[in-house]
PDB file of C-alpha atoms in Angstrom:
ATOM      1  CA  MET A   1      -6.874  -9.157  -1.324  1.00  0.00           C
ATOM      2  CA  MET A   2      -8.084 -11.229  -3.320  1.00  0.00           C
ATOM      3  CA  ASP A   3     -10.030  -7.829  -5.022  1.00  0.00           C
ATOM      4  CA  ALA A   4      -6.914  -6.310  -4.850  1.00  0.00           C
ATOM      5  CA  ARG A   5      -5.468  -9.251  -7.254  1.00  0.00           C
ATOM      6  CA  CYS A   6      -8.247  -9.747  -9.688  1.00  0.00           C
ATOM      7  CA  PHE A   7      -8.146  -6.168 -10.358  1.00  0.00           C
ATOM      8  CA  ALA A   8      -4.622  -6.027 -11.143  1.00  0.00           C
ATOM      9  CA  GLU A   9      -4.487  -9.110 -12.845  1.00  0.00           C
ATOM     10  CA  LEU A  10      -7.508  -7.739 -15.744  1.00  0.00           C
ATOM     11  CA  CYS A  11      -5.036  -4.501 -16.202  1.00  0.00           C
ATOM     12  CA  GLY A  12      -2.097  -6.023 -16.827  1.00  0.00           C
ATOM     13  CA  ALA A  13       0.027  -4.316 -13.468  1.00  0.00           C
ATOM     14  CA  GLU A  14       2.031  -6.270 -11.219  1.00  0.00           C
ATOM     15  CA  LEU A  15       0.211  -6.113  -7.863  1.00  0.00           C
ATOM     16  CA  HIS A  16       2.141  -4.331  -4.953  1.00  0.00           C
ATOM     17  CA  VAL A  17       1.254  -3.962  -1.621  1.00  0.00           C
ATOM     18  CA  ALA A  18       1.995  -0.404   0.701  1.00  0.00           C
ATOM     19  CA  LEU A  19       2.111   0.649   4.432  1.00  0.00           C
ATOM     20  CA  ILE A  20       1.654   4.402   5.260  1.00  0.00           C
ATOM     21  CA  GLY A  21       2.671   5.912   8.150  1.00  0.00           C
ATOM     22  CA  THR A  22       4.489   7.580  10.812  1.00  0.00           C
ATOM     23  CA  ASP A  23       3.570   5.226  14.039  1.00  0.00           C
ATOM     24  CA  HIS A  24       6.747   4.848  14.871  1.00  0.00           C
ATOM     25  CA  ASP A  25       5.343   2.577  18.700  1.00  0.00           C
ATOM     26  CA  THR A  26       3.785  -0.259  16.141  1.00  0.00           C
ATOM     27  CA  HIS A  27       6.065  -0.287  13.234  1.00  0.00           C
ATOM     28  CA  SER A  28       7.542  -3.849  13.617  1.00  0.00           C
ATOM     29  CA  GLN A  29       3.735  -5.156  14.326  1.00  0.00           C
ATOM     30  CA  SER A  30       2.959  -2.849  10.548  1.00  0.00           C
ATOM     31  CA  ARG A  31       5.657  -4.696   9.471  1.00  0.00           C
ATOM     32  CA  ALA A  32       4.918  -7.923  10.074  1.00  0.00           C
ATOM     33  CA  LEU A  33       0.937  -7.338   9.109  1.00  0.00           C
ATOM     34  CA  LEU A  34       1.959  -6.395   6.131  1.00  0.00           C
ATOM     35  CA  ALA A  35       4.336  -9.345   5.498  1.00  0.00           C
ATOM     36  CA  ALA A  36       1.264 -11.867   6.652  1.00  0.00           C
ATOM     37  CA  SER A  37      -1.260  -9.826   4.267  1.00  0.00           C
ATOM     38  CA  ALA A  38       1.309 -10.210   1.503  1.00  0.00           C
ATOM     39  CA  SER A  39       1.791 -13.575   1.561  1.00  0.00           C
ATOM     40  CA  ALA A  40      -2.378 -14.062   1.292  1.00  0.00           C
ATOM     41  CA  GLY A  41      -1.945 -12.184  -1.151  1.00  0.00           C
ATOM     42  CA  LYS A  42       0.929 -14.393  -3.071  1.00  0.00           C
ATOM     43  CA  VAL A  43       2.535 -11.328  -2.916  1.00  0.00           C
ATOM     44  CA  ALA A  44       6.397 -11.407  -4.289  1.00  0.00           C
ATOM     45  CA  ARG A  45       8.267 -10.148  -0.957  1.00  0.00           C
ATOM     46  CA  GLN A  46      10.088  -7.209  -2.940  1.00  0.00           C
ATOM     47  CA  HIS A  47       7.050  -6.375  -3.997  1.00  0.00           C
ATOM     48  CA  CYS A  48       6.766  -5.165  -0.044  1.00  0.00           C
ATOM     49  CA  HIS A  49       6.096  -1.982   0.761  1.00  0.00           C
ATOM     50  CA  HIS A  50       6.609   0.264   3.267  1.00  0.00           C
ATOM     51  CA  ARG A  51       7.171   4.255   3.713  1.00  0.00           C
ATOM     52  CA  ASP A  52       6.968   6.829   6.948  1.00  0.00           C
ATOM     53  CA  GLY A  53       5.898  10.558   6.576  1.00  0.00           C
ATOM     54  CA  ASP A  54       3.067  11.517   5.528  1.00  0.00           C
ATOM     55  CA  CYS A  55       0.552   9.949   3.395  1.00  0.00           C
ATOM     56  CA  ALA A  56       0.166  12.552  -0.123  1.00  0.00           C
ATOM     57  CA  THR A  57       4.887  12.334  -0.262  1.00  0.00           C
ATOM     58  CA  ALA A  58       4.513   8.680   0.212  1.00  0.00           C
ATOM     59  CA  LEU A  59       1.604   7.943  -2.061  1.00  0.00           C
ATOM     60  CA  ASP A  60       3.210  10.358  -4.544  1.00  0.00           C
ATOM     61  CA  ALA A  61       6.858   8.665  -4.146  1.00  0.00           C
ATOM     62  CA  LEU A  62       5.586   5.190  -3.883  1.00  0.00           C
ATOM     63  CA  CYS A  63       3.523   5.433  -7.732  1.00  0.00           C
ATOM     64  CA  ARG A  64       6.399   7.674  -9.038  1.00  0.00           C
ATOM     65  CA  SER A  65       9.149   5.387  -8.195  1.00  0.00           C
ATOM     66  CA  LEU A  66       6.076   1.519  -9.925  1.00  0.00           C
ATOM     67  CA  PRO A  67       4.691   3.707 -12.674  1.00  0.00           C
ATOM     68  CA  GLY A  68       1.626   1.294 -14.647  1.00  0.00           C
ATOM     69  CA  SER A  69       1.735  -1.099 -11.085  1.00  0.00           C
ATOM     70  CA  ALA A  70      -1.741  -1.488  -8.727  1.00  0.00           C
ATOM     71  CA  PHE A  71      -0.882  -0.869  -4.562  1.00  0.00           C
ATOM     72  CA  ALA A  72      -2.859  -2.199  -2.026  1.00  0.00           C
ATOM     73  CA  VAL A  73      -2.881   0.210   0.237  1.00  0.00           C
ATOM     74  CA  ALA A  74      -3.708   0.888   4.208  1.00  0.00           C
ATOM     75  CA  ALA A  75      -2.046   3.758   6.132  1.00  0.00           C
ATOM     76  CA  THR A  76      -1.994   4.630  10.202  1.00  0.00           C
ATOM     77  CA  ALA A  77      -3.824   7.477   8.778  1.00  0.00           C
ATOM     78  CA  PRO A  78      -6.432   6.594   6.022  1.00  0.00           C
ATOM     79  CA  ALA A  79      -8.502   9.812   5.117  1.00  0.00           C
ATOM     80  CA  ALA A  80      -4.471  11.328   4.779  1.00  0.00           C
ATOM     81  CA  LEU A  81      -4.716   8.735   2.319  1.00  0.00           C
ATOM     82  CA  LEU A  82      -7.632   9.040   0.393  1.00  0.00           C
ATOM     83  CA  GLU A  83      -7.025  12.839   0.298  1.00  0.00           C
ATOM     84  CA  ALA A  84      -4.051  11.873  -1.178  1.00  0.00           C
ATOM     85  CA  ALA A  85      -5.154   9.525  -3.911  1.00  0.00           C
ATOM     86  CA  ALA A  86      -7.419  11.848  -5.324  1.00  0.00           C
ATOM     87  CA  ALA A  87      -4.963  14.109  -5.818  1.00  0.00           C
ATOM     88  CA  GLN A  88      -2.763  12.115  -7.198  1.00  0.00           C
ATOM     89  CA  PRO A  89      -2.773  13.046 -11.495  1.00  0.00           C
ATOM     90  CA  HIS A  90      -1.931   9.430 -13.046  1.00  0.00           C
ATOM     91  CA  GLY A  91      -5.512   8.269 -11.744  1.00  0.00           C
ATOM     92  CA  LEU A  92      -4.457   6.156  -8.985  1.00  0.00           C
ATOM     93  CA  LEU A  93      -6.721   3.540  -7.677  1.00  0.00           C
ATOM     94  CA  LEU A  94      -6.351   2.753  -3.937  1.00  0.00           C
ATOM     95  CA  VAL A  95      -7.923  -0.841  -3.273  1.00  0.00           C
ATOM     96  CA  PRO A  96      -7.350  -1.064   0.293  1.00  0.00           C
ATOM     97  CA  ALA A  97      -5.304  -3.509   2.196  1.00  0.00           C
ATOM     98  CA  THR A  98      -6.595  -5.559   5.257  1.00  0.00           C
ATOM     99  CA  SER A  99      -8.017  -3.520   7.672  1.00  0.00           C
ATOM    100  CA  GLY A 100      -6.088  -4.745  10.206  1.00  0.00           C
ATOM    101  CA  LEU A 101      -3.098  -3.840   8.711  1.00  0.00           C
ATOM    102  CA  SER A 102      -2.852   0.023   9.518  1.00  0.00           C
ATOM    103  CA  GLY A 103      -3.554  -1.758  13.160  1.00  0.00           C
ATOM    104  CA  LYS A 104      -6.810   1.186  13.037  1.00  0.00           C
ATOM    105  CA  THR A 105     -11.131  -0.327  11.927  1.00  0.00           C
TER     106      THR A 105
END
Protein backbone atom coordinates (compact mmCIF):
# COMPACT_ATOMS: atom_id res chain seq x y z
CA MET A 1 0.00 0.00 0.00
CA MET A 2 2.91 2.35 0.65
CA ASP A 3 4.01 1.99 -2.99
CA ALA A 4 0.51 3.05 -4.05
CA ARG A 5 0.58 6.03 -1.68
CA CYS A 6 3.99 7.15 -2.98
CA PHE A 7 2.85 6.79 -6.58
CA ALA A 8 -0.29 8.84 -5.92
CA GLU A 9 1.66 11.57 -4.16
CA LEU A 10 4.22 11.80 -6.97
CA CYS A 11 1.38 12.14 -9.49
CA GLY A 12 -0.61 14.57 -7.37
CA ALA A 13 -3.52 12.13 -7.45
CA GLU A 14 -5.95 10.95 -4.81
CA LEU A 15 -5.39 7.34 -3.83
CA HIS A 16 -8.40 5.02 -3.90
CA VAL A 17 -8.47 1.38 -2.83
CA ALA A 18 -10.79 -0.97 -4.69
CA LEU A 19 -11.84 -4.59 -4.65
CA ILE A 20 -13.47 -5.95 -7.79
CA GLY A 21 -15.09 -9.34 -7.90
CA THR A 22 -18.06 -11.62 -7.84
CA ASP A 23 -17.19 -14.01 -5.04
CA HIS A 24 -20.24 -13.49 -2.84
CA ASP A 25 -19.20 -16.23 -0.41
CA THR A 26 -16.39 -14.05 0.92
CA HIS A 27 -18.14 -10.71 0.39
CA SER A 28 -18.12 -9.55 4.02
CA GLN A 29 -14.61 -10.91 4.61
CA SER A 30 -13.39 -9.07 1.50
CA ARG A 31 -14.93 -5.80 2.67
CA ALA A 32 -13.21 -6.21 6.05
CA LEU A 33 -9.86 -6.84 4.35
CA LEU A 34 -10.44 -3.84 2.07
CA ALA A 35 -11.10 -1.61 5.08
CA ALA A 36 -8.04 -2.95 6.93
CA SER A 37 -5.80 -2.44 3.91
CA ALA A 38 -7.05 1.10 3.42
CA SER A 39 -6.58 1.86 7.10
CA ALA A 40 -3.01 0.54 7.04
CA GLY A 41 -2.30 2.75 4.03
CA LYS A 42 -4.01 5.75 5.64
CA VAL A 43 -6.60 5.88 2.87
CA ALA A 44 -9.83 7.64 3.83
CA ARG A 45 -12.83 5.32 4.17
CA GLN A 46 -14.72 7.28 1.49
CA HIS A 47 -11.91 6.33 -0.90
CA CYS A 48 -12.63 2.59 -0.50
CA HIS A 49 -14.67 0.96 -3.22
CA HIS A 50 -16.12 -2.51 -3.70
CA ARG A 51 -17.47 -3.33 -7.15
CA ASP A 52 -19.29 -6.52 -8.04
CA GLY A 53 -19.41 -7.80 -11.58
CA ASP A 54 -16.93 -8.55 -14.30
CA CYS A 55 -13.58 -6.79 -14.05
CA ALA A 56 -13.79 -4.92 -17.35
CA THR A 57 -17.14 -3.28 -16.59
CA ALA A 58 -16.38 -2.59 -12.93
CA LEU A 59 -12.93 -1.13 -13.59
CA ASP A 60 -14.20 1.05 -16.42
CA ALA A 61 -16.99 2.44 -14.22
CA LEU A 62 -14.53 3.10 -11.40
CA CYS A 63 -12.08 4.93 -13.68
CA ARG A 64 -14.82 7.02 -15.27
CA SER A 65 -16.26 8.02 -11.90
CA LEU A 66 -12.85 9.02 -10.48
CA PRO A 67 -10.77 10.50 -13.32
CA GLY A 68 -7.20 11.40 -12.48
CA SER A 69 -7.13 9.14 -9.42
CA ALA A 70 -4.57 6.50 -8.51
CA PHE A 71 -5.85 3.05 -7.61
CA ALA A 72 -4.65 0.14 -5.53
CA VAL A 73 -6.86 -2.66 -6.83
CA ALA A 74 -7.37 -6.31 -5.99
CA ALA A 75 -9.76 -8.68 -7.68
CA THR A 76 -11.19 -12.12 -7.12
CA ALA A 77 -10.02 -12.83 -10.69
CA PRO A 78 -6.52 -11.26 -10.98
CA ALA A 79 -5.98 -12.33 -14.62
CA ALA A 80 -9.27 -10.70 -15.62
CA LEU A 81 -8.23 -7.54 -13.78
CA LEU A 82 -4.96 -7.34 -15.73
CA GLU A 83 -6.82 -7.86 -19.00
CA ALA A 84 -9.35 -5.17 -18.07
CA ALA A 85 -6.57 -2.73 -17.10
CA ALA A 86 -4.77 -3.30 -20.42
CA ALA A 87 -7.96 -2.38 -22.26
CA GLN A 88 -8.38 0.97 -20.48
CA PRO A 89 -7.94 3.84 -22.96
CA HIS A 90 -6.68 6.39 -20.43
CA GLY A 91 -3.31 4.99 -19.41
CA LEU A 92 -4.31 3.31 -16.18
CA LEU A 93 -1.56 2.10 -13.90
CA LEU A 94 -2.67 -0.41 -11.29
CA VAL A 95 -0.75 -0.79 -8.09
CA PRO A 96 -1.76 -4.20 -6.71
CA ALA A 97 -3.37 -4.14 -3.31
CA THR A 98 -2.22 -6.67 -0.75
CA SER A 99 -2.51 -10.25 -1.97
CA GLY A 100 -4.71 -11.10 0.98
CA LEU A 101 -7.28 -8.56 -0.14
CA SER A 102 -8.54 -10.83 -2.86
CA GLY A 103 -8.44 -13.92 -0.71
CA LYS A 104 -5.95 -15.49 -3.14
CA THR A 105 -2.18 -15.33 -3.41
